[in-house]
C-alpha positions as a Python dict, from the first residue, in 0.01 Angstrom:
ca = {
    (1, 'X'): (0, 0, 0),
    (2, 'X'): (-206, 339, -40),
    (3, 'X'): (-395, 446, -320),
    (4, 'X'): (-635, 753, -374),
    (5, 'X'): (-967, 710, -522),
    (6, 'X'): (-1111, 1009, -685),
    (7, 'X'): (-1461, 986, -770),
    (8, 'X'): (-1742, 1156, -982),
    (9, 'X'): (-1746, 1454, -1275),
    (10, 'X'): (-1381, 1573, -1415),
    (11, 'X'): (-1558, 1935, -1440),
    (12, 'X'): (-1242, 2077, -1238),
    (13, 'X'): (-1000, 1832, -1342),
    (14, 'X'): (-754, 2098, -1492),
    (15, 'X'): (-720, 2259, -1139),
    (16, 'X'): (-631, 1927, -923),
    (17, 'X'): (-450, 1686, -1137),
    (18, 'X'): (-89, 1850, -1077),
    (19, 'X'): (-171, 1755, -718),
    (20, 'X'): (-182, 1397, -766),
    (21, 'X'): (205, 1401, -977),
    (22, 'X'): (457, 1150, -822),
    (23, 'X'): (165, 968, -611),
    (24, 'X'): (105, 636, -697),
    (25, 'X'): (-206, 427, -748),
    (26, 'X'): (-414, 718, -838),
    (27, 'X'): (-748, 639, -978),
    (28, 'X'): (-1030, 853, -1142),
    (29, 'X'): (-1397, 666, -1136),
    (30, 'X'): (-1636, 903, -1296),
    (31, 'X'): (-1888, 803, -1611),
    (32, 'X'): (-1902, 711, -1956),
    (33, 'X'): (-2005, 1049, -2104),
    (34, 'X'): (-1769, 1258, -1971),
    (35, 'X'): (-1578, 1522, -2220),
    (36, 'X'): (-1272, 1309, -2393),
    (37, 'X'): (-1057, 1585, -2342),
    (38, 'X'): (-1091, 1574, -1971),
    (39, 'X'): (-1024, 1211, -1988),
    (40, 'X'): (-721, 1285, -2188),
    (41, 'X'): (-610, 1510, -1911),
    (42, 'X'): (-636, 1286, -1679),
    (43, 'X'): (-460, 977, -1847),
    (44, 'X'): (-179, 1236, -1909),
    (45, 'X'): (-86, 1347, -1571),
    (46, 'X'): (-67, 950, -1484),
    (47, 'X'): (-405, 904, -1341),
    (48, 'X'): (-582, 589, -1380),
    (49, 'X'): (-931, 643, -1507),
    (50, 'X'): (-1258, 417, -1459),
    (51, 'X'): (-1585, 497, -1673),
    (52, 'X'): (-1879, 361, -1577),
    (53, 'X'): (-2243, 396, -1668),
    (54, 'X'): (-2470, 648, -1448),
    (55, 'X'): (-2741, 483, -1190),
    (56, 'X'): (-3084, 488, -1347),
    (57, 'X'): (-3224, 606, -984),
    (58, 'X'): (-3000, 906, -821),
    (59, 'X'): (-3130, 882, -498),
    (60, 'X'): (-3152, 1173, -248),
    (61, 'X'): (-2879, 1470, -347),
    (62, 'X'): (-2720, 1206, -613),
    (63, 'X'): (-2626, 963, -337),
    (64, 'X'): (-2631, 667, -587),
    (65, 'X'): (-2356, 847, -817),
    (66, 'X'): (-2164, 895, -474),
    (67, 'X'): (-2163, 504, -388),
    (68, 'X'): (-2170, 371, -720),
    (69, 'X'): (-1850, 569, -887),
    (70, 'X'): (-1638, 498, -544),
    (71, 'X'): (-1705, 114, -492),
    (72, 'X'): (-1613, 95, -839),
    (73, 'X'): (-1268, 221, -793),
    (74, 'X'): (-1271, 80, -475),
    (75, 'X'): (-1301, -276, -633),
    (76, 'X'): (-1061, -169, -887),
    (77, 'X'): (-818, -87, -655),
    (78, 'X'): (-867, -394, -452),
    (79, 'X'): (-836, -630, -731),
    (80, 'X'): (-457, -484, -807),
    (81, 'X'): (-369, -592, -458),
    (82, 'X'): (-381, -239, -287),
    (83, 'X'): (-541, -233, 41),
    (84, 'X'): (-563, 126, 201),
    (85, 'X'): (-711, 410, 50),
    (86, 'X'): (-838, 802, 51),
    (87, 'X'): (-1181, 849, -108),
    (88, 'X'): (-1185, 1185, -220),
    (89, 'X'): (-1459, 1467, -489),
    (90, 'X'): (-1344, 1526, -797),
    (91, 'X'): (-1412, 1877, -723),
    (92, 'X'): (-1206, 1941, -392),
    (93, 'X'): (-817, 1983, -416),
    (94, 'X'): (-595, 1942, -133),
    (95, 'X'): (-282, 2120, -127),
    (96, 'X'): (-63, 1825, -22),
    (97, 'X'): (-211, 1502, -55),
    (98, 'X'): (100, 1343, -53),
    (99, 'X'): (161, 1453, 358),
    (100, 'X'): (-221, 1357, 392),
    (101, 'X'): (-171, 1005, 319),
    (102, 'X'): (160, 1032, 525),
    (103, 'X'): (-105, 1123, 765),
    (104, 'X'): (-341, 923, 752),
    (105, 'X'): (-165, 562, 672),
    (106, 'X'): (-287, 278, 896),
    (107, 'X'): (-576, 395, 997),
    (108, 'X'): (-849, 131, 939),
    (109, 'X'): (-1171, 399, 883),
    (110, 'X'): (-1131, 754, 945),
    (111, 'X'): (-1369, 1042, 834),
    (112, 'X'): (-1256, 1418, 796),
    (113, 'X'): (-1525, 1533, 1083),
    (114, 'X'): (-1839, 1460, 1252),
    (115, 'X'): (-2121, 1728, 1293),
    (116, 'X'): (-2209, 1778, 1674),
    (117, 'X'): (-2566, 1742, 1690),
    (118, 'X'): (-2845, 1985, 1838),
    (119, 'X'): (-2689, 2278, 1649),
    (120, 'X'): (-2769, 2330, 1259),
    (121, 'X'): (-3122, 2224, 1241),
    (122, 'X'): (-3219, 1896, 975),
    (123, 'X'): (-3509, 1655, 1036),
    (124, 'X'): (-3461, 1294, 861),
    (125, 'X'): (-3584, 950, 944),
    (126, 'X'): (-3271, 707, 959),
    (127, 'X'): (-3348, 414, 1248),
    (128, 'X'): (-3456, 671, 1487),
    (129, 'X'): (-3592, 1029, 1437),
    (130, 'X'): (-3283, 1297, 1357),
    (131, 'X'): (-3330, 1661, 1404),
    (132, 'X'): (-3042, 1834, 1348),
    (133, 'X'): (-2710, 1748, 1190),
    (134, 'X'): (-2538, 1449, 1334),
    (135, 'X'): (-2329, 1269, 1108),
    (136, 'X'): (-1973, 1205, 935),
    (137, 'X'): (-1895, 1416, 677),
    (138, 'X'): (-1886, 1192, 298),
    (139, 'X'): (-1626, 1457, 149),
    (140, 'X'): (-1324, 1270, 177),
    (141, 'X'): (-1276, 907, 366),
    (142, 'X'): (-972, 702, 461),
    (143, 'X'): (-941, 360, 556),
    (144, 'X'): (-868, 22, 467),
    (145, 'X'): (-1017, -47, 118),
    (146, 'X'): (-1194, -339, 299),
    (147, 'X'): (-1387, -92, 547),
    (148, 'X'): (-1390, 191, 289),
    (149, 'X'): (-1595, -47, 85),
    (150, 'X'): (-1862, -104, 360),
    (151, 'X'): (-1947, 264, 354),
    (152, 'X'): (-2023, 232, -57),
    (153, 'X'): (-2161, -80, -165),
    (154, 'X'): (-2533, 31, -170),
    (155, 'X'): (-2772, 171, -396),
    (156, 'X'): (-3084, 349, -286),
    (157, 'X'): (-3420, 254, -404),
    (158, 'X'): (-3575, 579, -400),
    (159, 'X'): (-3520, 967, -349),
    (160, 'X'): (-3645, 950, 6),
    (161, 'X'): (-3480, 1268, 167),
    (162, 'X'): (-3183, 1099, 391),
    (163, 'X'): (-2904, 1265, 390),
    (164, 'X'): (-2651, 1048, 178),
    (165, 'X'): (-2389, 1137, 481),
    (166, 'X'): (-2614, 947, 686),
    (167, 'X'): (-2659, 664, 487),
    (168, 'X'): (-2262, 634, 408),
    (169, 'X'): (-2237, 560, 762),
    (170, 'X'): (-2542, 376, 855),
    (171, 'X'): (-2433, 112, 578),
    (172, 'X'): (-2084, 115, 705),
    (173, 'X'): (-2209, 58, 1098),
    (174, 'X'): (-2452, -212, 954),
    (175, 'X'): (-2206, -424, 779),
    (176, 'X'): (-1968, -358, 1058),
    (177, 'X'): (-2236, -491, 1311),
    (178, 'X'): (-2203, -169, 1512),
    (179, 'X'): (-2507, -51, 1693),
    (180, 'X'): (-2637, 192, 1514),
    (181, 'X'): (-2560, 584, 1711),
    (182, 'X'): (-2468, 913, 1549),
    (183, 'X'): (-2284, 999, 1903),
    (184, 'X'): (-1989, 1064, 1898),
    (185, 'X'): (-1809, 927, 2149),
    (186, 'X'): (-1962, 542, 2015),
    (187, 'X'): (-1782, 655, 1651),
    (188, 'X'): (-1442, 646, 1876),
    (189, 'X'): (-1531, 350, 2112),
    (190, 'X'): (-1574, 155, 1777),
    (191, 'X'): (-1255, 217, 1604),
    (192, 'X'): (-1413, 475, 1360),
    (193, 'X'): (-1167, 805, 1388),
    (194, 'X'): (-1182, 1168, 1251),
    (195, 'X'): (-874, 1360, 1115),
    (196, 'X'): (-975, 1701, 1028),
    (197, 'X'): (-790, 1807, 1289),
    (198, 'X'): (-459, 1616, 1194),
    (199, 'X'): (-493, 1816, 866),
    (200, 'X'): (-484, 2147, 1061),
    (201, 'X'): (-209, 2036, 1234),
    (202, 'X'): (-33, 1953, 984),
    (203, 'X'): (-129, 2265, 768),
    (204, 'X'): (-302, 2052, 483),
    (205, 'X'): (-591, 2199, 335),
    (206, 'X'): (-867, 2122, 136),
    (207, 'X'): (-1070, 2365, -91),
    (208, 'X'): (-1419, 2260, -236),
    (209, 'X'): (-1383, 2418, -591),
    (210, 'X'): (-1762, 2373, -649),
    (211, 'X'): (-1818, 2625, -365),
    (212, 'X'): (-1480, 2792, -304),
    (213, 'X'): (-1603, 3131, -442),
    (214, 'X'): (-1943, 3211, -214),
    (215, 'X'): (-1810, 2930, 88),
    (216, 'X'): (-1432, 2844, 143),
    (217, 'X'): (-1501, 2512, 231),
    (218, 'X'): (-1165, 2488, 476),
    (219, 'X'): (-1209, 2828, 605),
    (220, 'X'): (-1565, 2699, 723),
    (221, 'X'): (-1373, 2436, 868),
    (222, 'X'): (-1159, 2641, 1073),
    (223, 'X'): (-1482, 2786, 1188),
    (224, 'X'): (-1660, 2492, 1316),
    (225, 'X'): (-1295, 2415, 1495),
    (226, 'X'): (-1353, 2733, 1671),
    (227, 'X'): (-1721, 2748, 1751),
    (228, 'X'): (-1777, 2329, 1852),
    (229, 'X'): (-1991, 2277, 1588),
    (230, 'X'): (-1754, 2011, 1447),
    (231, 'X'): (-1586, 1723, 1656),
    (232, 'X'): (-1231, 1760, 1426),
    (233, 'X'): (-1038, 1454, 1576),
}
């Protein structure tokens, strides 16, 4: 059984929640003091909402509000006896998330992309010394609610500047007992997949609202299709 979790701020809830109509097991985990009427909103379209209290630490780029809001609808999800699920913002809006979980069913952990590393410069300390982007993308994540929960269940001690990408997978890898490697081809040897691709094929896209106006987010993705800078599959 599939669900989709959608997690953090309802500031663009008006724009996506007509997307979610006729899908079931639909859940909204954001926090406490949220606006009512976006709440209301929500509840109203038939969308399951969780409110939770904000960490007291954020961590680097709010990484802690990332984990936190998704395990909890993970474990919300999990205790109704679902077992699959798509993690996605509460500020992107995909234009057929219906076909995407079509898509995307049985897979057991699958990320929308990887970065190919040695090409956008970014130095960070994760096991071994990083210096350019190298990692899964956070956006959106599918997989069985089992695995999808060993990406989230973590909270950061600190604002030490890793990116929270990074640290979604490292925990996942950890708990997984996978050796820890940003390379690509040890993501696939392990089971781990990508699907970006699968959503071009299948003419499914995704627009980051927060950013849609200065960088189409799946325009950009089309891009690093084109130029390598993306493994999409």
């Amino acid at each position: 059984m599939q669900s989709i979790i959608i997690q953090g701020p309802t500031n663009y809830v008006s724009q996506i929640v007509e997307s979610y109509k006729g899908i079931n097991n639909v859940v909204w985990s954001t926090w406490i003091d949220e606006p009512e009427e976006n709440i209301s909103l929500i509840k109203e379209n038939g969308i399951e909402v969780i409110q939770i209290n904000k960490p007291t630490i954020p961590g680097h780029i709010n990484v802690n509000f990332q984990t936190l809001s998704t395990y909890a609808g993970i474990d919300y999800l999990k205790n109704k006896g679902i077992n699959e699920g798509l993690k996605v913002r509460g500020d992107m809006k995909i234009n057929n998330p219906k076909l995407l979980l079509e898509v995307l069913k049985g897979k057991k952990i699958s990320f929308l992309s990887i970065c190919k590393p040695n090409i956008r410069p970014l130095y960070y300390e994760l096991v071994y010394r990083h210096n350019s982007f190298d990692f899964p993308g956070d956006l959106l994540l599918y997989g069985e609610l089992n695995e999808l929960e060993k990406c989230f269940n973590f909270q950061v001690e600190d604002n030490n500047p890793v990116p929270p990408e990074a640290l979604i997978a490292y925990s996942y890898l950890e708990q997984s007992n996978i050796d820890f490697n940003f390379d690509y081809d040890h993501f696939i040897n392990s089971g781990i997949s990508f699907f970006a691709q699968e959503c071009l094929d299948n003419k499914i896209e995704i627009d980051w609202l927060k950013r849609s106006t200065e960088e189409p987010f799946w325009k950009n993705i089309l891009n690093h299709s084109a130029d390598k800078t993306l493994y999409n599959y």
